[in-house]
Short mmCIF file of C-alpha atoms in Angstrom, two decimals:
data_model
loop_
_atom_site.label_atom_id
_atom_site.label_comp_id
_atom_site.label_asym_id
_atom_site.label_seq_id
_atom_site.Cartn_x
_atom_site.Cartn_y
_atom_site.Cartn_z
CA MET A 8 0.00 0.00 0.00
CA ILE A 9 1.25 3.47 -0.75
CA ARG A 10 2.91 5.49 1.96
CA ALA A 11 0.07 7.95 2.10
CA LEU A 12 -2.27 5.66 3.99
CA LEU A 13 -1.12 6.75 7.40
CA LEU A 14 -2.32 7.08 10.92
CA LEU A 15 -0.68 10.48 10.95
CA ALA A 16 -3.79 12.07 9.46
CA LEU A 17 -5.65 11.48 12.74
CA ALA A 18 -3.46 13.70 14.94
CA CYS A 19 -1.87 17.13 14.82
CA LEU A 20 0.98 17.03 17.29
CA ALA A 21 4.04 19.25 17.69
CA LEU A 22 7.50 17.75 17.33
CA PRO A 23 9.43 17.57 20.61
CA ALA A 24 10.97 21.04 20.62
CA ALA A 25 9.95 24.41 21.97
CA ALA A 26 7.35 26.16 19.85
CA GLN A 27 8.34 29.59 18.48
CA PRO A 28 5.94 32.50 17.98
CA ILE A 29 4.64 32.89 14.43
CA SER A 30 4.03 36.16 12.66
CA ALA A 31 1.32 37.44 10.37
CA ALA A 32 3.70 36.80 7.47
CA ASP A 33 4.10 33.18 8.61
CA ARG A 34 0.35 32.71 8.75
CA ARG A 35 -0.16 34.34 5.36
CA GLN A 36 2.54 32.24 3.68
CA THR A 37 1.16 29.03 5.18
CA VAL A 38 -2.43 29.73 4.15
CA ASP A 39 -1.44 30.87 0.66
CA GLU A 40 0.61 27.72 0.04
CA ILE A 41 -2.13 25.45 1.35
CA ALA A 42 -4.64 27.17 -0.94
CA ARG A 43 -2.31 26.74 -3.91
CA LEU A 44 -1.89 23.02 -3.21
CA LEU A 45 -5.62 22.55 -2.74
CA GLN A 46 -6.19 23.90 -6.23
CA ALA A 47 -3.34 21.97 -7.83
CA ARG A 48 -3.29 18.61 -6.06
CA TYR A 49 -6.34 17.84 -3.87
CA VAL A 50 -7.97 14.68 -5.17
CA ASP A 51 -11.35 16.38 -5.67
CA ALA A 52 -10.47 19.19 -8.09
CA ASP A 53 -13.78 21.05 -7.81
CA LYS A 54 -13.80 20.88 -4.04
CA GLY A 55 -10.16 21.92 -3.94
CA GLN A 56 -10.94 25.03 -5.98
CA ARG A 57 -13.83 25.93 -3.69
CA MET A 58 -11.88 25.27 -0.51
CA ALA A 59 -8.97 27.41 -1.69
CA ALA A 60 -11.27 30.39 -2.18
CA GLU A 61 -12.96 29.82 1.18
CA LEU A 62 -9.60 29.46 2.91
CA HIS A 63 -8.48 32.87 1.69
CA ARG A 64 -11.70 34.40 3.00
CA ALA A 65 -11.22 32.70 6.37
CA LYS A 66 -7.74 34.16 7.02
CA ALA A 67 -9.06 36.73 9.48
CA LYS A 68 -10.18 33.95 11.83
CA TRP A 69 -6.59 33.20 12.77
CA ARG A 70 -5.01 36.65 12.80
CA ASP A 71 -4.56 36.60 16.60
CA ILE A 72 -2.93 33.16 16.78
CA ALA A 73 0.79 33.49 17.41
CA ASP A 74 1.37 29.94 18.65
CA GLY A 75 2.52 27.45 15.99
CA PRO A 76 0.83 24.29 17.32
CA ALA A 77 -2.40 26.20 17.94
CA PHE A 78 -2.37 27.56 14.37
CA ALA A 79 -1.75 24.06 12.99
CA LYS A 80 -4.64 22.71 15.04
CA ALA A 81 -6.97 25.47 13.86
CA LEU A 82 -6.08 24.88 10.21
CA THR A 83 -6.53 21.13 10.60
CA GLY A 84 -9.99 21.62 12.06
CA TRP A 85 -10.98 24.02 9.30
CA LEU A 86 -9.72 21.75 6.50
CA ARG A 87 -11.48 18.69 7.87
CA GLN A 88 -14.74 20.52 8.41
CA ALA A 89 -14.67 22.16 5.00
CA SER A 90 -13.83 18.93 3.17
CA GLY A 91 -15.26 16.17 5.36
CA ASP A 92 -11.93 14.45 4.73
CA GLY A 93 -10.24 13.11 7.87
CA HIS A 94 -6.89 12.67 6.13
CA PHE A 95 -6.27 16.43 6.13
CA ALA A 96 -3.87 17.68 8.79
CA VAL A 97 -1.43 20.49 9.34
CA ASP A 98 1.56 19.65 11.54
CA TYR A 99 3.87 22.13 13.23
CA SER A 100 7.62 21.57 13.50
CA ALA A 101 9.61 23.74 15.89
CA SER A 102 12.73 22.76 13.95
CA PRO A 103 12.80 24.22 10.42
CA ILE A 104 11.70 21.86 7.64
CA PRO A 105 14.30 22.08 4.85
CA ALA A 106 13.04 23.55 1.60
CA ASP A 107 14.83 20.89 -0.47
CA GLY A 108 13.77 17.38 0.52
CA GLY A 109 12.03 18.67 3.61
CA ASP A 110 8.86 16.70 2.91
CA LYS A 111 10.79 13.42 3.05
CA ALA A 112 12.83 14.38 6.10
CA PHE A 113 9.68 15.39 7.95
CA LEU A 114 7.93 12.17 6.90
CA ASP A 115 10.86 10.02 8.05
CA ALA A 116 10.78 11.63 11.50
CA GLU A 117 7.02 11.13 11.78
CA ILE A 118 7.27 7.50 10.67
CA GLU A 119 9.70 6.71 13.48
CA ARG A 120 7.50 8.51 15.98
CA TYR A 121 4.31 6.69 15.04
CA TYR A 122 5.56 3.26 13.99
CA GLY A 123 8.81 2.67 15.87
CA ALA A 124 9.94 -0.01 18.30
CA HIS A 125 8.52 1.97 21.23
CA VAL A 126 5.02 0.93 20.03
CA ASN A 127 6.23 -2.54 18.99
CA HIS A 128 5.56 -1.48 15.39
CA GLY A 129 1.83 -1.59 16.08
CA VAL A 130 1.52 -5.12 17.47
CA GLN A 131 -0.25 -4.57 20.76
CA LYS A 132 -1.05 -8.23 21.37
CA ILE A 133 -1.23 -11.67 19.79
CA GLU A 134 -2.97 -14.33 21.82
CA ARG A 135 -4.15 -17.90 21.42
CA LEU A 136 -7.68 -18.24 22.77
CA ASP A 137 -9.73 -21.31 23.64
CA GLY A 138 -10.58 -23.39 20.60
CA ASN A 139 -7.27 -22.53 18.92
CA ILE A 140 -8.61 -19.14 17.87
CA MET A 141 -5.88 -16.56 17.30
CA LEU A 142 -6.44 -12.94 18.31
CA ILE A 143 -4.31 -10.09 16.94
CA ASP A 144 -4.65 -6.59 18.38
CA LEU A 145 -2.96 -4.32 15.83
CA ARG A 146 -2.82 -0.54 16.35
CA VAL A 147 -0.89 0.62 13.23
CA PHE A 148 0.58 -0.84 10.04
CA PRO A 149 4.30 0.04 9.99
CA PRO A 150 6.34 0.49 6.81
CA PRO A 151 8.07 -2.76 5.78
CA ALA A 152 11.57 -1.38 6.28
CA LEU A 153 10.80 -0.44 9.87
CA GLY A 154 8.56 -3.23 11.14
CA GLY A 155 7.87 -5.65 8.33
CA ASP A 156 9.67 -8.50 10.09
CA VAL A 157 7.52 -8.00 13.20
CA ILE A 158 4.28 -8.14 11.18
CA ALA A 159 5.53 -11.23 9.33
CA ALA A 160 6.39 -12.91 12.64
CA MET A 161 2.93 -12.02 13.96
CA MET A 162 1.30 -13.68 10.96
CA THR A 163 3.53 -16.76 11.32
CA VAL A 164 2.19 -17.24 14.84
CA ALA A 165 -1.36 -16.57 13.66
CA ALA A 166 -1.00 -19.28 11.01
CA GLN A 167 -1.19 -21.90 13.77
CA GLY A 168 -4.80 -21.05 14.52
CA ASP A 169 -7.98 -22.63 13.22
CA ALA A 170 -9.66 -19.20 13.14
CA LEU A 171 -8.32 -15.64 13.26
CA ILE A 172 -9.68 -12.45 14.80
CA ILE A 173 -7.95 -9.21 13.79
CA ASP A 174 -8.79 -6.37 16.17
CA LEU A 175 -8.60 -3.03 14.33
CA ARG A 176 -10.86 -1.10 16.69
CA LYS A 177 -8.00 1.23 17.70
CA ASN A 178 -6.12 1.15 14.41
CA GLY A 179 -5.93 4.49 12.59
CA GLY A 180 -4.01 3.31 9.53
CA GLY A 181 -0.49 2.85 8.30
CA MET A 182 1.56 1.65 5.41
CA GLU A 183 2.46 -1.24 3.11
CA THR A 184 2.50 -4.03 5.71
CA VAL A 185 -1.22 -4.32 5.03
CA ASP A 186 -0.06 -6.43 2.08
CA THR A 187 1.86 -8.78 4.38
CA ILE A 188 -1.41 -9.61 6.12
CA VAL A 189 -3.44 -9.83 2.92
CA SER A 190 -0.94 -12.24 1.35
CA GLN A 191 -1.52 -14.66 4.23
CA LEU A 192 -5.27 -14.75 3.75
CA VAL A 193 -6.17 -14.68 0.04
CA PRO A 194 -4.82 -16.26 -3.16
CA THR A 195 -1.96 -14.44 -4.88
CA GLY A 196 -3.24 -11.99 -7.48
CA SER A 197 -6.59 -11.33 -5.79
CA PRO A 198 -7.93 -7.87 -6.77
CA LEU A 199 -7.44 -5.17 -4.13
CA SER A 200 -8.15 -1.47 -3.96
CA GLY A 201 -5.91 0.52 -6.27
CA SER A 202 -5.71 4.29 -6.46
CA PHE A 203 -6.42 7.26 -8.69
CA ASP A 204 -3.76 9.98 -8.47
CA ARG A 205 -5.19 13.43 -9.16
CA PRO A 206 -1.90 15.26 -9.98
CA SER A 207 -0.89 12.72 -12.65
CA GLY A 208 -4.37 11.57 -13.64
CA LYS A 209 -3.20 7.95 -13.44
CA THR A 210 -5.03 5.00 -11.93
CA THR A 211 -2.86 2.24 -10.49
CA ALA A 212 -4.26 -1.26 -10.03
CA ARG A 213 -3.25 -3.43 -7.11
CA VAL A 214 -3.42 -7.17 -6.41
CA SER A 215 -2.44 -9.31 -3.45
CA PRO A 216 1.26 -10.20 -3.47
CA ALA A 217 2.74 -13.65 -3.14
CA PRO A 218 3.14 -14.63 0.51
CA PRO A 219 6.60 -14.99 2.04
CA ASP A 220 8.03 -18.45 2.49
CA GLY A 221 6.98 -20.25 5.65
CA ARG A 222 3.78 -20.95 7.50
CA ARG A 223 0.61 -19.39 6.16
CA PHE A 224 -2.88 -19.03 7.63
CA GLY A 225 -4.41 -19.82 4.25
CA ASP A 226 -7.42 -18.99 2.14
CA THR A 227 -10.20 -20.92 3.84
CA LYS A 228 -10.07 -20.78 7.65
CA PRO A 229 -12.49 -18.31 9.28
CA VAL A 230 -11.34 -14.68 9.62
CA TYR A 231 -13.09 -11.94 11.60
CA ILE A 232 -12.18 -8.25 11.70
CA LEU A 233 -13.26 -6.04 14.60
CA THR A 234 -14.05 -2.41 13.78
CA SER A 235 -15.03 0.81 15.49
CA LYS A 236 -15.51 4.45 14.57
CA ARG A 237 -11.76 4.84 15.16
CA THR A 238 -10.85 2.28 12.48
CA PHE A 239 -9.45 4.44 9.69
CA SER A 240 -7.45 4.67 6.48
CA ALA A 241 -5.25 1.61 5.85
CA ALA A 242 -7.16 -0.32 8.51
CA GLU A 243 -10.29 0.37 6.47
CA ALA A 244 -8.53 -0.69 3.27
CA LEU A 245 -7.75 -4.12 4.73
CA THR A 246 -11.27 -4.45 6.07
CA TYR A 247 -12.96 -3.26 2.88
CA ASP A 248 -10.88 -5.42 0.54
CA LEU A 249 -11.31 -8.62 2.56
CA GLN A 250 -15.03 -7.93 2.80
CA ALA A 251 -15.28 -7.36 -0.96
CA LEU A 252 -13.43 -10.66 -1.52
CA LYS A 253 -15.85 -12.36 0.91
CA ARG A 254 -12.81 -13.51 2.87
CA ALA A 255 -13.61 -11.98 6.27
CA THR A 256 -16.63 -11.28 8.43
CA ILE A 257 -16.62 -7.71 9.72
CA VAL A 258 -17.90 -7.32 13.28
CA GLY A 259 -18.43 -4.03 15.09
CA GLU A 260 -19.20 -0.46 14.08
CA VAL A 261 -19.13 1.54 10.85
CA THR A 262 -15.56 2.75 10.36
CA GLY A 263 -14.25 6.32 10.06
CA GLY A 264 -14.48 6.74 6.28
CA GLY A 265 -11.03 7.77 5.04
CA ALA A 266 -10.23 6.42 1.58
CA ASN A 267 -8.16 9.28 0.17
CA PRO A 268 -4.43 8.55 0.62
CA PHE A 269 -2.31 11.60 1.36
CA GLU A 270 1.19 12.94 0.92
CA TYR A 271 3.15 15.33 3.11
CA ARG A 272 3.75 18.74 1.56
CA ARG A 273 5.93 21.43 3.10
CA VAL A 274 3.94 24.66 3.18
CA HIS A 275 6.25 26.75 5.37
CA ALA A 276 9.54 26.35 7.23
CA HIS A 277 7.54 25.22 10.28
CA PHE A 278 4.38 23.68 8.82
CA ALA A 279 3.62 20.56 6.77
CA LEU A 280 0.31 19.68 5.16
CA SER A 281 -1.12 16.17 4.92
CA LEU A 282 -2.83 16.53 1.55
CA PRO A 283 -5.15 13.83 0.14
CA GLU A 284 -4.03 13.54 -3.47
CA LYS A 285 -5.31 10.05 -4.32
CA ARG A 286 -8.59 8.16 -4.22
CA SER A 287 -8.85 4.46 -3.42
CA VAL A 288 -10.79 2.46 -6.00
CA ASN A 289 -11.84 -1.14 -5.41
CA PRO A 290 -12.19 -3.13 -8.67
CA ILE A 291 -14.91 -5.38 -7.25
CA THR A 292 -17.25 -2.69 -5.88
CA GLY A 293 -16.16 0.10 -8.24
CA THR A 294 -16.06 2.52 -5.31
CA ASN A 295 -14.55 2.91 -1.84
CA TRP A 296 -15.33 3.76 1.79
CA GLN A 297 -14.75 7.53 1.72
CA ASP A 298 -17.24 9.41 3.94
CA VAL A 299 -19.46 6.33 4.41
CA GLY A 300 -17.04 3.99 6.17
CA VAL A 301 -16.92 0.21 5.93
CA GLN A 302 -20.27 -1.29 6.86
CA PRO A 303 -19.96 -4.26 9.23
CA ASP A 304 -21.50 -7.61 8.36
CA VAL A 305 -22.49 -7.98 12.01
CA ALA A 306 -23.24 -4.58 13.54
CA VAL A 307 -22.63 -4.39 17.29
CA PRO A 308 -21.17 -1.74 19.61
CA ALA A 309 -17.38 -1.77 19.50
CA ASP A 310 -17.09 -3.03 23.08
CA GLN A 311 -19.15 -6.10 22.17
CA ALA A 312 -17.32 -6.92 18.95
CA LEU A 313 -14.74 -9.34 20.40
CA ALA A 314 -17.28 -11.42 22.29
CA THR A 315 -19.50 -11.55 19.21
CA ALA A 316 -16.66 -12.58 16.91
CA LEU A 317 -15.55 -15.29 19.37
CA SER A 318 -19.04 -16.71 19.38
CA LEU A 319 -19.19 -16.67 15.57
CA ALA A 320 -15.77 -18.31 15.32
CA LYS A 321 -16.70 -21.10 17.71
CA GLU A 322 -19.92 -21.72 15.81
CA ALA A 323 -18.02 -21.90 12.52
CA LEU A 324 -15.40 -24.28 13.90
CA ALA A 325 -18.07 -26.50 15.43
CA LYS A 326 -19.45 -27.04 11.91
CA THR A 327 -16.01 -27.87 10.49
CA PRO A 328 -14.99 -31.56 10.46
CA VAL A 329 -12.09 -32.13 12.87
CA GLY A 330 -9.89 -33.45 10.08
CA ASP A 331 -10.38 -30.25 8.07
CA GLN A 332 -9.43 -27.85 10.86
CA GLY A 333 -5.98 -26.39 10.46
CA LYS A 334 -6.05 -26.68 6.67
#
């Protein structure tokens, strides 16, 4: 999955350094550059044009804000409200973001902060429950270079189960390790959500990759995904694609509704914009989960989703001949 499907869109947090006062010129430059990018690169061209004009008219709202993090938070709130797109965010950096290559340097720092070893690369828990049902509690999808081996090890353990529950109720998104999980659960080459890129006008198809060597959960054993309103972005992509392939039963609440992958764009020496430039497109449904979320197959409150999925898994395994379990 492309790097833009990130949890980072859900938070607007300052980097660990002292915030510096910002001037009227700083605010004007930041707003002007955001407006320019909205017109040139936002995935919905018409909405981007409208938002750019409205943003210019809204400048006076923030003329008294001299605090960088507060200004970033205000812009984030405005962009999300105006667009309905939860992937928008403005982040403040107390340290200057370099003009040349600053987008990448800023992204690299954020990746480490959100997906590093200090959060176990997103793996909160993996547990074997009664009935040989495996439970994974996954909070983010790290990039392969940072935590791909941890996700692969998680799926190797999960392969031992006769059923699998993937808890994404607190998962706000992530990166390409979604494919590591998908490759364990569906046949190679299965159609997945691709993307339309507004700046280039290109649509890129995507299929499930070949699984790594070793143990594999397989294509037939029961899979359940737990969802909540907090399930977002890449977590929704995994949920939506497995649902479209009829490979998983979705249990819980309607998800957050973020299907527009974003890229970081430097808009000022101290501000970066998370800008949705792409649109996910599923070849089976012909659409995506933007604004509407992924609809669960079994709708229950999030706090009841695990118990419900356990009951469904036990029922499914009870109907499976003993000799066929584990295949």
